[in-house]
Amino acid sequence: MNEAPHLTFDLDAPGVSRGHLVVPGGADHEEFSLAVFSLNKGEGPRLLITGGNHGNELEGPLVARRLIEWLPKAQTSGRIIVLPVLNPLAVQAWSRNTPLDGLNLNRVFPGRADGSVTERIADAVSRVLLPNADIVFDLHSFGPTWDFPPAVITHPIADADLMAKTLAMAAAFKLPVTLLWQHDDTAGMFDSWAHSLGKVFVCAEFGGGTVSAEALAIYEAGVRNALVTLGLVEGKVEDVSFRNKRSSQTLETLISNELKSPAQGIFEPRCSVLDEVRPGDLIGILHSMDSVSAPSIDIRAPGPSIVLAIGSGAHVDRNEGVAILARPLHN
Ligand SMILES: [Zn+2]
């Protein structure tokens, strides 16, 4: 029988602790460790911040490292645990999923102690870290195939009180978009599992393909705003500007708001994220590359919306998403 997952230090020790979360070995991989930082300043909110859930989204691990640098000087109350990389196997491979078992860590929560390596990571986080947090920020990014504004996201939650608390937490980042995202593939997500335990859990997302200094600055400012609002650090909430837009808005997107490619081809975006579009406005054009005489296909907005995400110029298959539209959320 393997050792149970555990921390190499005591979370209740006051002040800064640096150590590891030990993920037990199994048939497919030996025991390994995830780096963990903890800062215990006593009474106050208990927050867990995670990055590197998906291995090709590296803004989160970088912002987490920045937090570890300045939190010891800034945190005045409560407890913060930072785990910069949830899935080191996927990060090493710059891959969304774990190469070894092909699993998406964000679809296997709460994990299995006797499962494959991805399931054992989820099990360790679920059993050792999650009970020590009331609030979770999971730092993602939208990956290289989309342009997406800095956003904090939650999915619909049946418990109305938890839904309201979670949306308020998301809005506290003051990022350009707070998003309620209806999704048909939420089984096993880290946030769904934490929500089922009554915890406030939000995902930060930021797209654009490359990790830029500008993106990291916006991301870090958003997290800092949330920490100030929670009373964990002192300071003032600041406005975050993105592409000359300063206002933040709360949007909702439904499954039916994703526009799919009507055929195979190369997608040319013709609008930008946060553009307001009217019915019939051009979203993008799909080009056939088989023949220069084949007509290109216009993809147009079906209704009044805000462009939430737009596909980068890329080869797409028929029925692959090329844009996601949204509308203001009316509670
Ligand atoms: Zn992700």
Coordinates of C-alpha atoms and ligand atoms in Angstrom, one line a residue:
M1 CA 0.0 0.0 0.0
N2 CA 1.3 3.4 -0.9
E3 CA 1.8 6.2 1.5
A4 CA -1.2 8.7 1.5
P5 CA -0.7 12.0 -0.2
H6 CA 0.7 14.6 2.3
L7 CA 2.5 17.9 2.8
T8 CA 6.2 18.0 3.8
F9 CA 5.4 20.8 6.3
D10 CA 2.7 21.9 8.8
L11 CA 0.1 24.3 7.3
D12 CA -0.7 25.5 10.8
A13 CA 2.8 26.8 11.4
P14 CA 2.7 30.6 11.6
G15 CA 4.3 32.7 8.9
V16 CA 5.9 31.5 5.6
S17 CA 6.3 27.8 4.8
R18 CA 7.8 26.4 1.7
G19 CA 7.7 22.7 0.9
H20 CA 5.9 20.1 -1.2
L21 CA 2.7 18.2 -1.7
V22 CA 3.7 14.5 -2.2
V23 CA 1.7 12.6 -4.8
P24 CA 2.1 8.9 -4.2
G25 CA 3.5 6.5 -6.8
G26 CA 1.4 4.1 -8.8
A27 CA 1.7 1.6 -11.6
D28 CA 2.4 4.3 -14.2
H29 CA 4.7 6.7 -12.3
E30 CA 6.8 6.9 -9.2
E31 CA 6.1 9.2 -6.3
F32 CA 6.7 12.9 -7.1
S33 CA 6.2 16.3 -5.4
L34 CA 4.4 19.6 -6.3
A35 CA 6.0 22.7 -4.9
V36 CA 3.8 24.5 -2.3
F37 CA 4.1 27.9 -0.6
S38 CA 2.0 28.7 2.4
L39 CA 1.6 32.0 4.4
N40 CA -0.3 31.7 7.6
K41 CA -1.2 35.1 9.2
G42 CA -3.9 33.7 11.5
E43 CA -7.6 34.7 11.4
G44 CA -9.2 35.6 8.1
P45 CA -10.1 34.0 4.8
R46 CA -8.4 30.8 3.8
L47 CA -7.4 31.0 0.1
L48 CA -5.8 28.4 -2.2
I49 CA -4.2 29.7 -5.5
T50 CA -3.3 27.2 -8.2
G51 CA -1.7 27.4 -11.6
G52 CA -0.6 24.9 -14.2
N53 CA -3.8 22.9 -14.2
H54 CA -3.4 22.7 -18.0
G55 CA 0.3 22.4 -19.0
N56 CA 0.1 24.8 -22.0
E57 CA -1.3 27.7 -20.0
L58 CA 1.8 29.2 -18.3
E59 CA 0.5 32.7 -17.2
G60 CA -0.9 31.1 -14.1
P61 CA 2.4 29.5 -12.9
L62 CA 4.3 32.8 -13.6
V63 CA 1.7 35.0 -11.7
A64 CA 1.8 32.4 -8.8
R65 CA 5.6 32.9 -8.7
R66 CA 5.2 36.7 -8.5
L67 CA 2.7 36.3 -5.6
I68 CA 5.2 34.1 -3.7
E69 CA 7.7 37.0 -4.1
W70 CA 5.6 39.8 -2.7
L71 CA 3.1 38.1 -0.4
P72 CA 5.5 37.8 2.6
K73 CA 5.7 41.6 2.7
A74 CA 2.1 42.3 1.8
Q75 CA -0.1 39.7 3.5
T76 CA -1.7 41.0 6.8
S77 CA -4.2 38.4 7.7
G78 CA -5.7 35.0 6.9
R79 CA -4.1 32.0 5.2
I80 CA -2.9 31.7 1.6
I81 CA -1.6 28.5 0.0
V82 CA 0.0 28.9 -3.5
L83 CA 0.6 25.9 -5.7
P84 CA 2.1 27.3 -8.9
V85 CA 2.0 24.0 -10.9
L86 CA -0.7 21.5 -10.4
N87 CA 0.4 19.3 -13.2
P88 CA 4.2 19.3 -13.8
L89 CA 4.0 16.4 -16.2
A90 CA 1.8 18.4 -18.6
V91 CA 3.8 21.6 -18.0
Q92 CA 7.0 19.9 -19.0
A93 CA 5.4 18.7 -22.2
W94 CA 3.6 22.1 -22.8
S95 CA 0.5 20.0 -23.2
R96 CA -3.1 20.6 -22.0
N97 CA -3.4 17.0 -20.9
T98 CA -1.0 14.7 -19.1
P99 CA 1.0 12.8 -21.8
L100 CA 1.4 9.7 -19.7
D101 CA -2.3 8.8 -19.3
G102 CA -3.8 11.3 -21.8
L103 CA -6.1 12.7 -19.1
N104 CA -7.2 16.3 -18.6
L105 CA -6.6 17.1 -14.9
N106 CA -9.5 19.5 -15.0
R107 CA -11.9 16.6 -15.8
V108 CA -10.9 14.0 -13.2
F109 CA -11.7 15.7 -9.8
P110 CA -11.9 14.6 -7.0
G111 CA -9.5 12.0 -8.4
R112 CA -8.7 8.5 -7.3
A113 CA -6.0 7.3 -4.9
D114 CA -5.5 4.2 -6.9
G115 CA -6.0 5.8 -10.3
S116 CA -3.5 6.9 -13.0
V117 CA -1.1 9.7 -12.3
T118 CA -3.5 12.5 -13.2
E119 CA -6.2 11.1 -11.0
R120 CA -3.6 10.8 -8.1
I121 CA -2.7 14.5 -8.5
A122 CA -6.4 15.4 -8.2
D123 CA -6.8 13.1 -5.2
A124 CA -3.9 14.7 -3.4
V125 CA -5.1 18.2 -4.0
S126 CA -8.7 17.2 -3.1
R127 CA -7.8 15.5 0.1
V128 CA -4.8 17.5 1.4
L129 CA -5.2 21.1 0.2
L130 CA -8.9 21.7 -0.5
P131 CA -10.1 21.0 3.1
N132 CA -7.8 23.9 4.1
A133 CA -9.4 26.5 1.8
D134 CA -12.7 28.3 1.7
I135 CA -11.9 30.1 -1.5
V136 CA -9.9 28.9 -4.6
F137 CA -8.4 30.9 -7.5
D138 CA -7.4 28.5 -10.3
L139 CA -5.2 30.5 -12.8
H140 CA -5.7 29.3 -16.4
S141 CA -5.3 31.0 -19.8
F142 CA -7.2 30.4 -23.0
G143 CA -4.3 28.8 -24.8
P144 CA -2.8 29.7 -28.2
T145 CA -5.7 29.2 -30.5
W146 CA -8.0 31.9 -29.2
D147 CA -7.9 35.6 -28.5
F148 CA -9.7 36.2 -25.2
P149 CA -9.9 39.2 -22.9
P150 CA -8.6 39.0 -19.3
A151 CA -11.6 37.4 -17.5
V152 CA -12.6 35.7 -14.4
I153 CA -15.0 32.8 -15.0
T154 CA -17.5 30.7 -13.1
H155 CA -20.1 28.2 -14.3
P156 CA -23.7 28.2 -13.2
I157 CA -24.1 26.9 -9.6
A158 CA -27.4 25.5 -8.4
D159 CA -27.0 27.0 -4.9
A160 CA -28.1 30.7 -5.5
D161 CA -26.2 32.0 -2.4
L162 CA -22.9 30.4 -3.5
M163 CA -23.6 31.6 -7.1
A164 CA -23.9 35.2 -5.9
K165 CA -20.8 34.9 -3.7
T166 CA -18.8 33.4 -6.5
L167 CA -19.8 36.1 -9.0
A168 CA -18.9 38.8 -6.5
M169 CA -15.5 37.2 -5.9
A170 CA -15.0 37.0 -9.7
A171 CA -15.9 40.7 -10.1
A172 CA -13.5 41.7 -7.3
F173 CA -10.6 41.0 -9.8
K174 CA -11.8 44.1 -11.8
L175 CA -10.7 42.4 -15.0
P176 CA -12.4 43.5 -18.2
V177 CA -14.8 40.6 -18.1
T178 CA -16.6 38.7 -15.3
L179 CA -18.2 35.7 -17.1
L180 CA -20.9 33.2 -16.2
W181 CA -20.2 30.4 -18.7
Q182 CA -22.8 27.7 -19.4
H183 CA -20.8 24.6 -20.3
D184 CA -21.8 21.1 -21.2
D185 CA -18.6 19.5 -20.2
T186 CA -18.2 20.3 -16.5
A187 CA -18.1 16.8 -15.0
G188 CA -14.8 16.3 -13.0
M189 CA -13.8 20.0 -13.2
F190 CA -11.9 21.3 -10.2
D191 CA -14.4 24.1 -9.8
S192 CA -17.5 21.9 -10.0
W193 CA -16.0 19.7 -7.3
A194 CA -15.1 22.6 -5.0
H195 CA -18.6 24.2 -5.6
S196 CA -20.2 20.9 -4.6
L197 CA -18.3 21.3 -1.3
G198 CA -19.7 24.9 -0.8
K199 CA -16.5 26.6 -1.7
V200 CA -16.1 29.9 -3.6
F201 CA -14.0 28.9 -6.7
V202 CA -13.2 31.1 -9.7
C203 CA -11.0 30.5 -12.7
A204 CA -9.0 33.4 -14.2
E205 CA -8.5 33.1 -18.0
F206 CA -6.4 35.1 -20.4
G207 CA -5.9 34.3 -24.1
G208 CA -3.7 35.5 -26.8
G209 CA -1.3 32.8 -27.8
T210 CA 1.9 34.1 -26.2
V211 CA 2.8 35.0 -22.7
S212 CA 3.5 38.7 -22.7
A213 CA 4.7 41.1 -20.1
E214 CA 1.4 43.1 -20.6
A215 CA -0.7 40.0 -20.0
L216 CA 1.1 39.1 -16.8
A217 CA 0.8 42.6 -15.5
I218 CA -2.9 42.6 -16.0
Y219 CA -3.3 39.2 -14.6
E220 CA -1.3 40.0 -11.5
A221 CA -3.2 43.2 -10.9
G222 CA -6.5 41.3 -11.1
V223 CA -5.3 38.8 -8.4
R224 CA -4.0 41.6 -6.3
N225 CA -7.4 43.4 -6.5
A226 CA -9.1 40.2 -5.3
L227 CA -6.6 39.8 -2.4
V228 CA -7.3 43.4 -1.3
T229 CA -11.0 42.9 -1.5
L230 CA -10.7 39.8 0.7
G231 CA -8.7 41.8 3.2
L232 CA -5.7 39.5 2.9
V233 CA -3.4 42.3 1.8
E234 CA -3.5 46.0 2.3
G235 CA -3.8 48.4 -0.6
K236 CA -6.2 49.9 -3.0
V237 CA -8.2 48.2 -5.8
E238 CA -7.0 49.5 -9.1
D239 CA -8.6 49.7 -12.5
V240 CA -7.1 47.3 -15.0
S241 CA -6.9 48.6 -18.6
F242 CA -6.9 46.3 -21.6
R243 CA -6.5 47.6 -25.1
N244 CA -7.5 51.1 -24.1
K245 CA -10.7 49.8 -22.5
R246 CA -11.0 50.4 -18.7
S247 CA -14.5 49.3 -17.8
S248 CA -15.2 45.9 -16.5
Q249 CA -18.5 44.1 -17.4
T250 CA -20.3 41.0 -16.3
L251 CA -21.3 38.8 -19.2
E252 CA -23.1 35.5 -19.8
T253 CA -22.4 33.0 -22.5
L254 CA -24.6 29.9 -23.3
I255 CA -23.6 26.7 -25.1
S256 CA -25.5 28.0 -28.2
N257 CA -23.4 31.2 -28.3
E258 CA -20.4 29.4 -29.7
L259 CA -20.1 29.9 -33.5
K260 CA -18.9 26.8 -35.3
S261 CA -17.2 26.5 -38.6
P262 CA -19.6 25.4 -41.3
A263 CA -16.8 23.7 -43.3
Q264 CA -13.1 22.8 -43.2
G265 CA -10.8 25.7 -44.0
I266 CA -8.6 28.5 -42.7
F267 CA -10.5 30.9 -40.4
E268 CA -9.8 34.6 -40.9
P269 CA -11.0 36.7 -37.9
R270 CA -12.8 39.9 -38.9
C271 CA -13.6 41.3 -35.5
S272 CA -11.8 41.7 -32.1
V273 CA -12.7 40.6 -28.6
L274 CA -15.1 42.9 -26.8
D275 CA -16.4 44.3 -30.1
E276 CA -20.2 44.9 -30.0
V277 CA -21.8 43.3 -33.0
R278 CA -25.3 43.5 -34.5
P279 CA -27.2 40.8 -36.3
G280 CA -25.5 40.1 -39.7
D281 CA -22.2 41.8 -38.7
L282 CA -19.1 39.9 -40.1
I283 CA -17.3 37.8 -37.4
G284 CA -14.9 36.0 -39.7
I285 CA -14.4 34.4 -43.1
L286 CA -13.7 30.8 -43.8
H287 CA -11.4 30.1 -46.8
S288 CA -11.1 26.9 -48.7
M289 CA -7.5 26.2 -49.6
D290 CA -8.4 23.4 -52.0
S291 CA -9.3 25.7 -54.8
V292 CA -8.8 29.4 -55.4
S293 CA -12.1 29.6 -57.3
A294 CA -14.1 28.1 -54.4
P295 CA -16.0 30.9 -52.7
S296 CA -15.1 31.9 -49.1
I297 CA -17.8 31.6 -46.5
D298 CA -18.8 34.6 -44.3
I299 CA -19.6 33.8 -40.7
R300 CA -21.9 36.4 -39.3
A301 CA -23.4 37.4 -35.9
P302 CA -26.8 35.8 -35.4
G303 CA -27.9 38.4 -32.8
P304 CA -26.8 41.4 -30.9
S305 CA -23.8 40.4 -28.8
I306 CA -20.3 41.1 -27.5
V307 CA -17.4 39.2 -29.0
L308 CA -16.0 37.2 -26.1
A309 CA -13.5 35.0 -27.9
I310 CA -12.3 34.8 -31.5
G311 CA -10.3 32.0 -33.1
S312 CA -6.8 32.9 -34.3
G313 CA -6.2 32.4 -38.0
A314 CA -5.9 28.6 -38.1
H315 CA -7.0 25.6 -40.0
V316 CA -10.3 24.5 -38.6
D317 CA -12.4 21.4 -39.1
R318 CA -16.1 21.5 -39.8
N319 CA -18.1 22.2 -36.6
E320 CA -15.0 23.5 -34.7
G321 CA -15.5 26.6 -32.7
V322 CA -14.3 29.9 -34.2
A323 CA -16.0 32.5 -32.0
I324 CA -17.8 32.8 -28.7
L325 CA -20.4 35.5 -28.3
A326 CA -21.8 36.8 -25.0
R327 CA -24.4 39.2 -23.6
P328 CA -24.6 41.3 -20.4
L329 CA -25.7 39.2 -17.5
H330 CA -29.1 40.2 -16.1
N331 CA -29.5 38.8 -12.6
Ligands
ZN1 ZN -7.1 25.8 -18.6

